[in-house]
Coordinates of C-alpha atoms in Angstrom, one line a residue:
M20 CA -309.6 10.7 -32.8
K21 CA -309.2 7.2 -34.2
K22 CA -310.0 8.7 -37.7
R23 CA -307.4 11.4 -37.3
V24 CA -304.7 8.8 -36.2
S25 CA -305.7 6.5 -39.1
T26 CA -305.5 9.4 -41.6
L27 CA -302.0 10.4 -40.2
I28 CA -300.8 6.8 -40.5
L29 CA -302.1 6.6 -44.1
L30 CA -300.4 9.9 -45.0
S31 CA -297.2 8.8 -43.4
I32 CA -297.3 5.6 -45.5
L33 CA -298.1 7.5 -48.7
A34 CA -295.2 9.9 -47.9
L35 CA -292.8 7.0 -47.3
V36 CA -293.8 5.3 -50.5
S37 CA -293.4 8.6 -52.4
C38 CA -290.1 9.1 -50.8
K39 CA -289.0 5.5 -51.8
K40 CA -290.1 6.2 -55.4
E41 CA -288.1 9.4 -55.5
E42 CA -285.0 7.7 -54.1
K43 CA -285.5 5.0 -56.8
K44 CA -285.7 7.6 -59.3
V45 CA -282.6 9.4 -58.2
V46 CA -280.6 6.0 -58.1
E47 CA -281.9 5.1 -61.6
K48 CA -280.9 8.6 -62.8
K49 CA -277.5 8.2 -61.3
Q50 CA -277.1 4.8 -62.9
E51 CA -278.2 6.3 -66.3
S52 CA -275.7 9.2 -65.9
V53 CA -272.6 7.1 -65.4
K54 CA -273.2 5.2 -68.7
V55 CA -271.0 7.7 -70.5
F56 CA -269.2 5.0 -72.5
E57 CA -271.0 3.0 -75.0
P58 CA -269.5 -0.3 -76.1
N59 CA -267.9 1.0 -79.3
W60 CA -264.5 2.5 -80.1
E61 CA -266.1 5.7 -81.4
S62 CA -267.7 6.4 -78.0
I63 CA -264.6 5.3 -76.0
K64 CA -262.3 7.3 -78.1
K65 CA -264.5 10.5 -77.6
H66 CA -264.7 10.1 -73.9
Y67 CA -261.6 8.5 -72.7
K68 CA -258.6 10.3 -71.3
D69 CA -255.6 8.8 -69.6
P70 CA -255.7 9.3 -65.9
A71 CA -253.0 11.9 -64.9
W72 CA -252.5 10.1 -61.5
F73 CA -251.2 6.9 -63.1
N74 CA -248.4 8.6 -65.0
N75 CA -247.3 10.3 -61.8
K76 CA -246.9 7.1 -59.7
K77 CA -244.1 5.7 -61.9
F78 CA -243.5 2.5 -59.9
G79 CA -245.8 -0.4 -59.0
I80 CA -245.5 -4.1 -57.8
F81 CA -246.9 -7.1 -59.7
I82 CA -247.4 -10.4 -57.8
H83 CA -247.5 -13.9 -59.4
W84 CA -248.6 -16.3 -56.8
G85 CA -250.8 -19.3 -57.0
A86 CA -250.9 -23.1 -56.7
Y87 CA -248.1 -23.3 -59.3
S88 CA -245.7 -22.1 -56.4
V89 CA -246.2 -25.5 -54.8
P90 CA -244.0 -27.5 -57.3
A91 CA -241.8 -24.4 -57.7
F92 CA -240.4 -25.8 -60.8
G93 CA -239.9 -24.3 -64.3
S94 CA -242.2 -21.3 -64.0
E95 CA -245.8 -20.3 -63.5
W96 CA -246.4 -22.3 -66.7
Y97 CA -245.8 -25.6 -64.8
P98 CA -249.6 -26.4 -64.9
R99 CA -249.3 -26.3 -68.8
N100 CA -245.9 -27.9 -69.3
M101 CA -246.5 -30.7 -66.8
Y102 CA -248.9 -32.3 -69.5
M103 CA -246.7 -31.7 -72.5
D104 CA -245.5 -35.3 -73.0
S105 CA -244.7 -35.5 -76.6
A106 CA -244.1 -32.0 -77.9
Q107 CA -243.7 -28.6 -76.9
F108 CA -245.9 -25.6 -78.0
T109 CA -245.7 -21.8 -77.6
A110 CA -248.5 -19.7 -76.3
Q111 CA -249.4 -19.1 -79.9
L112 CA -249.7 -23.0 -80.3
K113 CA -246.6 -23.0 -82.6
H114 CA -244.6 -26.3 -82.5
Q115 CA -241.3 -25.7 -80.7
K116 CA -239.8 -29.2 -80.6
D117 CA -240.6 -32.9 -80.0
G118 CA -240.2 -34.7 -76.7
P119 CA -241.5 -34.3 -73.3
T120 CA -240.9 -31.1 -71.3
K121 CA -238.6 -31.0 -68.3
E122 CA -241.8 -30.2 -66.2
F123 CA -243.5 -33.5 -67.5
L124 CA -240.4 -35.6 -66.5
H125 CA -240.1 -33.6 -63.1
H126 CA -243.7 -34.3 -62.4
Q127 CA -243.7 -38.0 -63.0
K128 CA -240.5 -38.4 -61.0
N129 CA -241.7 -36.4 -58.1
F130 CA -245.5 -36.7 -58.1
G131 CA -246.4 -39.7 -60.3
D132 CA -248.7 -40.2 -63.1
Q133 CA -250.7 -37.2 -64.4
K134 CA -253.9 -39.2 -64.4
K135 CA -253.7 -39.9 -60.7
F136 CA -251.9 -36.6 -59.6
G137 CA -253.0 -33.7 -61.7
Y138 CA -252.5 -30.0 -61.4
K139 CA -255.7 -29.9 -59.3
D140 CA -254.0 -31.9 -56.6
F141 CA -251.5 -29.1 -55.9
I142 CA -254.3 -26.9 -54.7
P143 CA -254.9 -28.6 -51.3
M144 CA -251.1 -28.2 -50.9
F145 CA -251.2 -24.5 -51.4
K146 CA -251.7 -23.5 -47.8
A147 CA -250.3 -19.9 -47.8
E148 CA -249.9 -20.4 -44.0
K149 CA -247.5 -17.5 -43.6
F150 CA -249.2 -15.0 -45.8
N151 CA -249.6 -11.6 -44.2
A152 CA -251.1 -9.0 -46.5
E153 CA -249.9 -6.0 -44.2
E154 CA -246.3 -7.3 -44.2
W155 CA -246.3 -7.4 -48.0
I156 CA -247.8 -4.0 -48.3
D157 CA -245.3 -2.6 -45.8
L158 CA -242.4 -4.1 -47.9
F159 CA -243.8 -2.6 -51.2
K160 CA -244.2 0.9 -49.6
K161 CA -240.6 0.6 -48.3
A162 CA -239.6 -0.3 -51.9
G163 CA -241.0 3.1 -53.1
A164 CA -243.9 1.4 -55.0
K165 CA -247.1 3.5 -55.3
Y166 CA -249.4 0.8 -56.7
V167 CA -249.8 -3.0 -56.4
V168 CA -251.3 -5.4 -59.1
P169 CA -251.9 -9.0 -57.7
V170 CA -252.6 -11.7 -60.1
A171 CA -256.3 -12.4 -59.6
D172 CA -256.7 -15.1 -62.3
H173 CA -253.9 -16.8 -63.9
H174 CA -254.0 -19.2 -66.9
D175 CA -254.3 -22.1 -64.6
G176 CA -258.0 -21.3 -63.8
F177 CA -257.6 -20.9 -60.0
A178 CA -259.0 -17.6 -58.7
M179 CA -257.0 -15.9 -55.9
Y180 CA -260.2 -14.2 -54.5
K181 CA -263.7 -14.9 -53.4
S182 CA -265.2 -15.8 -56.9
N183 CA -269.0 -16.0 -57.5
T184 CA -268.4 -17.8 -60.9
T185 CA -266.0 -20.7 -60.0
R186 CA -265.6 -23.1 -57.2
W187 CA -261.8 -23.1 -57.9
N188 CA -261.0 -20.2 -55.8
S189 CA -258.7 -19.4 -52.8
V190 CA -261.6 -19.0 -50.4
N191 CA -263.1 -22.5 -51.2
M192 CA -259.8 -24.3 -51.6
G193 CA -256.1 -24.1 -50.8
P194 CA -255.5 -21.1 -48.5
K195 CA -259.1 -20.7 -47.8
R196 CA -258.6 -17.0 -47.7
D197 CA -259.6 -14.0 -49.9
V198 CA -256.0 -13.3 -50.9
L199 CA -256.9 -10.4 -53.3
G200 CA -259.5 -9.0 -50.7
E201 CA -256.8 -9.0 -48.0
L202 CA -254.3 -7.2 -50.1
M203 CA -256.8 -4.8 -51.4
K204 CA -257.9 -3.9 -47.8
A205 CA -254.2 -3.7 -46.5
G206 CA -253.0 -1.7 -49.4
R207 CA -255.8 0.9 -49.4
A208 CA -255.5 1.4 -45.7
K209 CA -252.0 2.4 -46.3
G210 CA -252.6 4.8 -49.3
M211 CA -251.6 2.4 -52.0
I212 CA -253.3 2.2 -55.3
M213 CA -254.7 -1.3 -55.7
G214 CA -255.3 -3.2 -59.0
A215 CA -255.7 -6.7 -60.2
S216 CA -254.7 -8.8 -63.2
S217 CA -256.6 -11.3 -65.4
H218 CA -254.8 -13.8 -67.5
Y219 CA -257.8 -16.2 -67.6
A220 CA -258.5 -15.9 -71.4
F221 CA -255.7 -18.3 -72.2
N222 CA -257.2 -21.0 -69.9
W223 CA -259.2 -22.1 -72.9
S224 CA -256.1 -23.7 -74.6
F225 CA -253.7 -23.8 -71.7
Y226 CA -254.0 -27.5 -70.8
N227 CA -253.1 -30.4 -73.1
K228 CA -256.1 -32.7 -73.3
K229 CA -255.4 -36.4 -73.5
D230 CA -257.2 -39.4 -72.0
K231 CA -254.1 -40.5 -70.1
F232 CA -254.3 -37.1 -68.1
D233 CA -256.9 -35.9 -65.6
T234 CA -257.5 -32.9 -68.0
T235 CA -260.1 -34.7 -69.9
D236 CA -262.1 -35.7 -66.8
P237 CA -265.5 -33.8 -67.1
A238 CA -265.5 -33.3 -63.3
Y239 CA -262.6 -31.0 -63.7
A240 CA -263.7 -29.1 -67.0
D241 CA -264.4 -25.9 -64.9
L242 CA -260.7 -25.9 -63.9
Y243 CA -259.0 -27.2 -67.1
S244 CA -261.5 -25.6 -69.5
P245 CA -264.2 -27.2 -71.4
K246 CA -262.1 -27.4 -74.6
G247 CA -261.8 -30.8 -76.2
K248 CA -258.7 -32.7 -77.3
N249 CA -258.1 -30.5 -80.4
L250 CA -255.3 -28.2 -79.4
R251 CA -256.5 -25.5 -82.0
E252 CA -260.2 -25.8 -81.3
P253 CA -261.7 -22.2 -81.6
V254 CA -262.7 -20.6 -78.4
S255 CA -266.4 -21.4 -77.7
A256 CA -269.1 -18.9 -77.2
E257 CA -269.7 -20.4 -73.9
F258 CA -266.3 -20.0 -72.6
K259 CA -266.2 -16.4 -73.7
E260 CA -269.3 -15.8 -71.9
M261 CA -267.8 -17.5 -68.8
W262 CA -264.8 -15.3 -69.1
W263 CA -267.0 -12.1 -69.3
K264 CA -269.0 -13.1 -66.2
R265 CA -265.8 -13.9 -64.4
T266 CA -264.3 -10.5 -65.3
K267 CA -267.4 -8.6 -64.3
D268 CA -267.5 -10.4 -60.9
L269 CA -263.8 -9.3 -60.3
I270 CA -264.7 -5.7 -61.3
D271 CA -267.9 -5.3 -59.4
N272 CA -266.7 -6.9 -56.1
Y273 CA -263.2 -5.5 -55.9
Q274 CA -263.4 -2.2 -57.7
P275 CA -259.8 -2.3 -59.0
D276 CA -258.1 0.9 -59.7
I277 CA -256.0 -0.7 -62.2
L278 CA -257.2 -3.7 -64.4
W279 CA -254.4 -5.4 -66.3
F280 CA -255.0 -8.0 -69.0
D281 CA -252.6 -10.7 -70.4
F282 CA -252.5 -11.9 -74.0
M283 CA -255.4 -13.9 -75.7
L284 CA -257.8 -11.1 -75.0
D285 CA -255.9 -9.4 -77.9
T286 CA -256.7 -12.2 -80.3
P287 CA -259.6 -12.2 -82.8
D288 CA -261.6 -14.6 -80.7
F289 CA -262.2 -11.9 -78.1
R290 CA -262.7 -8.9 -80.5
E291 CA -266.4 -8.4 -79.7
Y292 CA -265.6 -8.2 -75.9
R293 CA -262.9 -5.6 -75.8
P294 CA -265.1 -2.4 -76.4
K295 CA -267.7 -4.1 -74.1
L296 CA -265.1 -4.5 -71.4
A297 CA -263.6 -1.0 -71.7
A298 CA -267.1 0.7 -71.7
Y299 CA -268.3 -1.3 -68.6
Y300 CA -265.1 -0.7 -66.6
Y301 CA -264.9 2.9 -67.5
N302 CA -268.4 3.5 -66.6
K303 CA -268.0 1.7 -63.3
G304 CA -265.1 4.1 -62.5
I305 CA -267.4 7.0 -63.0
E306 CA -270.0 5.2 -60.7
W307 CA -267.3 4.7 -58.1
G308 CA -266.1 8.4 -58.4
K309 CA -262.5 7.6 -59.6
E310 CA -260.5 7.4 -62.6
V311 CA -259.6 3.8 -63.5
V312 CA -256.8 2.4 -65.6
L313 CA -257.2 -0.5 -68.1
Q314 CA -254.1 -2.1 -69.4
D315 CA -253.4 -4.4 -72.4
K316 CA -250.4 -5.5 -74.5
N317 CA -251.8 -5.2 -78.0
F318 CA -249.6 -8.3 -78.5
Y319 CA -251.4 -10.0 -81.3
E320 CA -253.3 -7.1 -83.0
E321 CA -254.1 -3.5 -82.0
A322 CA -256.8 -4.9 -79.6
F323 CA -257.4 -1.6 -78.1
P324 CA -256.7 1.6 -80.2
A325 CA -254.2 4.0 -79.1
G326 CA -255.7 6.4 -76.5
T327 CA -258.2 4.0 -75.2
V328 CA -256.0 2.2 -72.7
I329 CA -252.6 2.4 -71.1
Y330 CA -250.3 0.4 -73.3
D331 CA -248.1 -2.3 -71.6
L332 CA -244.9 -4.0 -72.8
E333 CA -243.9 -7.4 -71.3
R334 CA -240.3 -7.7 -70.5
G335 CA -239.4 -4.9 -73.0
K336 CA -239.1 -1.1 -73.3
L337 CA -239.4 1.6 -75.8
P338 CA -236.2 3.2 -77.6
G339 CA -237.7 6.7 -77.3
I340 CA -240.4 8.9 -75.7
R341 CA -244.0 7.9 -76.1
K342 CA -246.2 10.9 -75.4
L343 CA -249.0 8.7 -74.3
P344 CA -248.5 7.0 -70.9
W345 CA -247.2 3.5 -71.2
Q346 CA -245.8 0.7 -68.8
T347 CA -243.2 -2.0 -68.8
D348 CA -244.1 -5.2 -66.7
T349 CA -241.2 -7.3 -65.9
S350 CA -239.9 -9.6 -63.1
I351 CA -237.2 -9.5 -60.5
G352 CA -236.6 -13.0 -61.8
T353 CA -234.8 -13.5 -65.1
N354 CA -236.1 -17.1 -65.5
S355 CA -239.7 -17.0 -63.9
W356 CA -242.6 -14.8 -62.8
S357 CA -243.7 -17.2 -60.1
Y358 CA -241.3 -18.5 -57.3
V359 CA -239.1 -21.5 -58.4
T360 CA -236.3 -23.2 -56.5
N361 CA -233.7 -22.1 -59.1
W362 CA -235.0 -18.5 -59.3
K363 CA -232.4 -16.0 -60.6
S364 CA -232.7 -12.5 -59.6
K365 CA -231.6 -9.5 -61.7
T366 CA -229.4 -6.9 -59.9
T367 CA -230.7 -3.9 -58.1
N368 CA -228.6 -1.7 -60.3
S369 CA -230.1 -2.9 -63.5
L370 CA -233.7 -2.6 -62.1
I371 CA -233.0 1.0 -61.0
D372 CA -231.5 1.7 -64.5
D373 CA -234.6 0.3 -66.1
L374 CA -237.0 2.3 -63.9
I375 CA -235.0 5.5 -64.8
D376 CA -234.9 4.7 -68.5
I377 CA -238.6 3.9 -68.7
V378 CA -239.6 7.1 -66.7
S379 CA -237.4 9.3 -68.9
K380 CA -239.6 8.0 -71.8
N381 CA -242.9 8.7 -70.2
G382 CA -243.5 5.2 -68.9
N383 CA -244.1 3.3 -65.6
L384 CA -242.3 0.2 -64.3
L385 CA -244.6 -2.7 -62.8
L386 CA -242.0 -5.0 -61.2
N387 CA -243.0 -8.5 -60.3
V388 CA -242.3 -10.5 -57.2
G389 CA -242.7 -14.3 -56.8
P390 CA -243.6 -15.3 -53.2
K391 CA -243.2 -18.9 -52.0
S392 CA -246.3 -21.2 -51.6
D393 CA -246.3 -20.5 -47.8
G394 CA -246.7 -16.7 -48.4
T395 CA -243.3 -15.5 -47.6
I396 CA -241.3 -13.3 -50.0
P397 CA -237.7 -14.7 -50.5
D398 CA -234.9 -12.7 -48.8
D399 CA -233.1 -12.0 -52.2
Q400 CA -236.2 -10.5 -53.6
K401 CA -236.8 -8.5 -50.3
D402 CA -233.4 -7.1 -50.3
I403 CA -233.6 -5.9 -53.9
L404 CA -236.9 -4.1 -53.1
L405 CA -235.5 -2.5 -50.0
E406 CA -232.3 -1.3 -51.9
M407 CA -234.6 0.2 -54.7
G408 CA -236.6 1.9 -51.9
A409 CA -233.4 3.4 -50.3
W410 CA -232.4 4.8 -53.7
L411 CA -235.8 6.3 -54.3
D412 CA -235.8 7.8 -50.7
M413 CA -232.8 9.7 -51.9
N414 CA -233.5 10.3 -55.6
G415 CA -237.3 10.2 -55.8
D416 CA -237.7 13.8 -56.7
A417 CA -236.2 12.8 -60.1
I418 CA -238.8 10.1 -60.5
Y419 CA -242.2 10.7 -59.0
D420 CA -244.6 13.2 -60.5
T421 CA -242.0 14.1 -63.2
K422 CA -242.6 14.7 -66.9
Y423 CA -240.4 13.7 -69.8
W424 CA -238.0 16.4 -71.1
R425 CA -237.4 17.5 -74.6
T426 CA -235.0 14.4 -75.0
F427 CA -235.1 11.3 -72.9
G428 CA -231.3 11.1 -72.8
E429 CA -228.0 10.9 -74.3
G430 CA -225.0 8.3 -74.5
P431 CA -223.9 5.3 -76.5
T432 CA -226.2 2.6 -75.1
E433 CA -229.4 1.8 -77.3
V434 CA -232.4 0.1 -76.0
K435 CA -234.2 -2.7 -78.1
K436 CA -237.8 -2.2 -78.7
G437 CA -240.8 -4.5 -78.1
H438 CA -242.1 -7.4 -76.1
H439 CA -239.5 -9.8 -74.6
S440 CA -236.6 -7.7 -75.8
E441 CA -235.0 -7.0 -72.4
G442 CA -232.4 -9.9 -72.9
K443 CA -231.0 -8.1 -75.8
N444 CA -230.1 -4.9 -73.8
K445 CA -226.6 -4.0 -72.7
A446 CA -225.7 -2.5 -69.4
F447 CA -225.6 1.3 -69.2
T448 CA -222.4 3.3 -68.9
G449 CA -221.0 6.4 -67.4
Q450 CA -221.8 8.1 -70.6
D451 CA -225.4 7.3 -70.5
I452 CA -227.6 10.1 -69.1
R453 CA -231.4 10.2 -68.7
F454 CA -233.6 13.2 -68.2
T455 CA -236.8 14.1 -66.4
Q456 CA -238.3 17.4 -65.3
K457 CA -240.5 18.9 -62.7
D458 CA -241.2 22.4 -61.2
G459 CA -238.5 24.3 -63.4
K460 CA -235.9 21.7 -62.6
V461 CA -234.2 19.3 -65.1
Y462 CA -232.9 16.2 -63.6
A463 CA -229.9 14.7 -65.3
I464 CA -229.5 11.1 -64.2
L465 CA -226.1 9.5 -64.6
M466 CA -226.6 5.7 -65.2
A467 CA -223.0 5.1 -63.7
W468 CA -220.3 7.0 -62.1
P469 CA -218.1 8.8 -64.7
K470 CA -214.7 7.1 -64.8
N471 CA -212.7 10.4 -64.8
G472 CA -215.0 12.1 -62.2
K473 CA -216.4 14.5 -64.8
V474 CA -219.6 14.5 -67.0
L475 CA -220.3 16.6 -70.1
I476 CA -224.2 16.9 -70.7
K477 CA -224.3 17.8 -74.2
S478 CA -228.2 18.2 -74.2
I479 CA -227.9 21.3 -72.1
T480 CA -227.5 24.2 -74.7
N481 CA -226.7 27.8 -74.3
G482 CA -230.4 28.6 -74.4
D483 CA -231.0 26.7 -71.1
K484 CA -230.1 29.2 -68.5
V485 CA -228.9 27.1 -65.6
K486 CA -228.9 28.7 -62.3
S487 CA -227.5 26.2 -60.1
V488 CA -226.4 22.4 -60.0
K489 CA -226.6 20.1 -57.1
M490 CA -226.4 16.3 -56.7
L491 CA -229.2 14.6 -54.7
G492 CA -228.2 12.8 -51.6
T493 CA -225.2 15.1 -50.8
D494 CA -224.4 18.5 -49.5
A495 CA -221.2 18.6 -51.5
K496 CA -221.0 21.6 -53.8
I497 CA -220.8 20.6 -57.4
K498 CA -218.3 22.5 -59.6
W499 CA -219.9 23.2 -63.0
S500 CA -219.6 25.3 -66.1
Q501 CA -221.7 25.9 -69.2
N502 CA -220.3 26.5 -72.7
N503 CA -221.1 25.8 -76.4
N504 CA -220.3 22.1 -75.7
G505 CA -222.9 21.7 -73.0
L506 CA -222.8 21.7 -69.3
E507 CA -219.7 20.1 -67.5
A508 CA -219.9 19.0 -63.9
V509 CA -217.3 17.7 -61.6
M510 CA -218.4 14.8 -59.4
P511 CA -218.0 15.0 -55.5
K512 CA -215.3 13.0 -54.1
K513 CA -217.7 10.7 -52.3
K514 CA -220.6 8.8 -54.1
P515 CA -223.9 9.6 -52.3
C516 CA -225.3 6.1 -53.2
D517 CA -224.4 2.7 -54.9
Y518 CA -226.3 3.1 -58.2
A519 CA -227.4 5.9 -60.6
F520 CA -226.7 9.5 -59.6
V521 CA -228.9 12.5 -60.0
L522 CA -227.8 16.1 -60.8
E523 CA -230.6 18.6 -60.3
L524 CA -230.4 21.5 -62.7
S525 CA -232.4 24.6 -61.5
L526 CA -233.3 26.6 -64.8

């Protein structure tokens, strides 16, 4: 009897060991199977396809929030400019002008000497005591946004999440909360697509290094970067490897649906890491069972070949249709991405017009908000988001899940092309029309109310068999006619909303 029991126990152990080995083989096989992408452009071009879901969402929210919101002066570049005492330099390290920056003077006047009170000393002041992730997400949903991209790592080197690679993070210091994690959890619980952005590559040359500042203190080299005093010192192999570990940590632990990168990654210094990053992230997406979106600006050079990432334009648009999906990222604020006390907001009308113009050209809009250091979103920004949401509640059929039409639009107002070009654009008029299409319908979006109460849509030809015309947001019947000149429609007596106006043409 004892022998039989011993035999049964032994057989059970052997079966368990065998089962564990089989499970291990299955896991290893699964891991091998997800490595579809190899870290070279040939492999990535062969296997990559732009996720259709991203192009359908159209509108997302960007969030610039960090310790730089404590001084709330200048912009999110306060940490850099507060150390520029004798000259000012661009991100590309081009000399702009001599003399101290306004941030340097402001800091000395309000906080004292930069050796005694450096940027690091703002971090304990960054309490985020009123931050409520669910309230933020509720606001973004009411705004009509479908995805959210919080800044995870900015140039300043302070991680807004539970980092396993740096002590300078929001769980260890400042808020002592996993800001990114809380937003991810709240957003996903309410059906939002959740991403993250990394601006950390520029940390290498972000801070000015002089002995009279705390930026040269080796005790803080893991915040201010290990670069020496030479402003143009090449990025070290050690820093790039640190950047890579930090990026992998962000990917592995938060599984972002969207991963957005700022400039510096698109410089020659990081050339070797770009295909490595794309392959790693895309393979992770397969492992997680979802299509992920990688975004880059291709600012310095074509860092990511066309058709391997979603192209992003900062504070700029395209003059025409791009058949591959793309995105504009811009801020509600004209003068800053992070909250500053003299924040100047754009108008709701201009932002809705931007959204329409971008969508008509096959793009998405990622619109930035700048919360205060305590975690509240200022009322003027809230009001704009809610006004955009009200417009989308009424006119969203012309935006969400639409495709570009045979022409993006018509009218006299031209749009400038490229990064940082938005300031050169003029306001749209009543003669400017943008088009989208969906399910056998063409949406003609009037960017302003026509002065004489009539509109002629020249892009509608005799070959377009229009069955009916209605305006979204009103039950009023639209008088219309079609001839060789196009389609003419008479506006209803009452405007259905305050901004752009949508005519739905059933073909």
